[in-house]
Amino acid sequence: MQIETAGLFGSLTHQPPQDPLLADQRRFEEVLSGRSTTLAGTANAARSEMGTEEEQARQAAEQMVALTFVQPILAQMRESSDPAGPFKPSAAEKQFRSMHDRLIAGDLVKAANFPIVEQLTQDLMKTGGLTAQQEGGDA
């Protein structure tokens, strides 16, 4: 569905973002109805939606840095502070503290451009390339 608007700068076409759940449902319906001849085609379509290998490697590197380095630091900072009286965390805040730390750690890593993320991305790409070459050579 496209939405066209006419404004000061002429006609603009806005395409709303694709809902991943709807795309998955359509692929599932195609497989069930027999319109998709192979499941490999469906797997390739899903893989292409996840992004390029470099994007996947970067996401994996960001996740690793966030969970390995940043989240433990945030947890330690929370434990070391001892808020007084009305500023003490409630039971609900304590329960969801680690989940919140995980989200903050992920956002920090994405926004900060840590050099270790770049290095891990390159290492993952090299490792992935060697694995693909080895598999291609064995066939």
XYZ file of C-alpha atoms in Angstrom:
139
model
C 0.000 0.000 0.000
C 1.427 3.325 -1.075
C 0.362 6.673 0.249
C 0.774 9.626 -2.095
C 0.838 13.157 -0.796
C 1.049 16.394 -2.696
C 2.914 19.130 -0.937
C 5.108 22.121 -1.396
C 7.854 20.059 -3.037
C 5.587 18.095 -5.391
C 4.201 14.627 -5.104
C 5.781 12.375 -2.496
C 5.243 8.634 -2.309
C 5.497 7.042 1.103
C 5.620 3.297 1.458
C 4.820 2.136 4.994
C 7.347 -0.267 6.517
C 6.778 -3.948 5.761
C 5.503 -5.920 8.740
C 7.826 -8.933 9.183
C 4.996 -11.016 10.651
C 2.861 -10.490 7.534
C 5.786 -11.432 5.301
C 6.322 -14.635 7.314
C 2.623 -15.462 7.079
C 2.659 -14.989 3.298
C 5.701 -17.277 2.911
C 4.033 -19.876 5.140
C 0.860 -19.740 3.065
C 2.895 -20.121 -0.138
C 4.618 -23.224 1.211
C 1.331 -24.760 2.393
C -0.501 -24.007 -0.841
C 2.297 -25.431 -2.980
C 3.042 -22.128 -4.707
C 6.561 -22.255 -3.303
C 8.264 -25.189 -5.002
C 11.064 -25.614 -2.494
C 11.693 -24.791 1.091
C 15.178 -23.688 0.062
C 13.658 -20.733 -1.774
C 11.816 -19.747 1.380
C 15.001 -20.067 3.429
C 16.904 -17.917 0.922
C 14.175 -15.264 1.027
C 14.287 -15.214 4.833
C 18.079 -15.010 4.770
C 18.014 -12.066 2.366
C 15.604 -10.199 4.658
C 18.055 -10.575 7.558
C 20.606 -8.501 5.652
C 23.996 -9.065 4.147
C 26.625 -11.224 5.767
C 28.463 -8.089 6.869
C 25.334 -6.716 8.570
C 24.784 -10.046 10.306
C 28.417 -10.146 11.448
C 28.161 -6.578 12.760
C 24.966 -7.386 14.662
C 26.614 -10.455 16.199
C 29.688 -8.413 17.172
C 27.551 -5.659 18.714
C 25.562 -8.219 20.661
C 28.717 -9.910 21.932
C 30.291 -6.634 23.089
C 27.049 -5.518 24.731
C 26.526 -8.760 26.648
C 30.178 -9.428 27.455
C 31.520 -6.000 28.344
C 28.896 -3.284 28.718
C 26.062 -5.100 30.517
C 28.274 -6.374 33.388
C 29.600 -2.839 33.902
C 26.048 -1.473 34.098
C 25.067 -4.216 36.553
C 28.099 -3.462 38.738
C 27.288 0.265 38.707
C 23.730 -0.443 39.858
C 24.875 -2.741 42.650
C 27.497 -0.283 43.901
C 25.058 2.610 44.245
C 22.944 2.627 47.380
C 20.059 5.064 46.913
C 18.440 6.377 50.060
C 14.808 6.298 51.152
C 12.360 7.325 48.485
C 14.864 6.698 45.691
C 15.319 3.000 46.496
C 14.241 0.724 43.642
C 10.936 -1.067 44.053
C 10.540 -4.837 43.741
C 9.414 -4.420 40.122
C 12.461 -2.306 39.287
C 14.740 -4.927 40.814
C 12.988 -7.685 38.869
C 13.414 -6.022 35.469
C 16.805 -4.435 36.122
C 18.833 -6.969 34.113
C 16.456 -6.725 31.137
C 16.775 -2.945 31.192
C 20.564 -3.191 31.442
C 20.606 -5.484 28.390
C 18.602 -2.974 26.337
C 20.752 -0.036 27.436
C 23.946 -1.985 26.705
C 22.745 -2.770 23.185
C 21.829 0.863 22.530
C 25.178 2.099 23.885
C 27.163 -0.262 21.684
C 25.204 0.696 18.554
C 25.614 4.423 19.240
C 29.230 4.468 20.418
C 31.124 2.820 17.494
C 33.503 0.828 19.690
C 36.683 -0.198 17.820
C 36.324 -3.724 19.199
C 33.017 -4.077 17.317
C 34.778 -3.226 14.051
C 37.548 -5.735 14.783
C 35.098 -8.492 15.720
C 33.065 -7.809 12.569
C 36.180 -8.170 10.429
C 37.195 -11.353 12.256
C 33.727 -12.846 11.831
C 33.760 -11.994 8.126
C 37.183 -13.631 7.688
C 36.078 -16.725 9.585
C 32.842 -16.913 7.602
C 34.768 -16.534 4.328
C 37.196 -19.308 5.221
C 34.341 -21.602 6.204
C 32.544 -20.971 2.904
C 35.741 -21.589 0.925
C 36.438 -24.827 2.817
C 32.895 -26.071 2.227
C 33.120 -25.166 -1.469
C 36.466 -26.934 -1.798
C 35.214 -30.138 -0.172
C 32.348 -30.567 -2.643
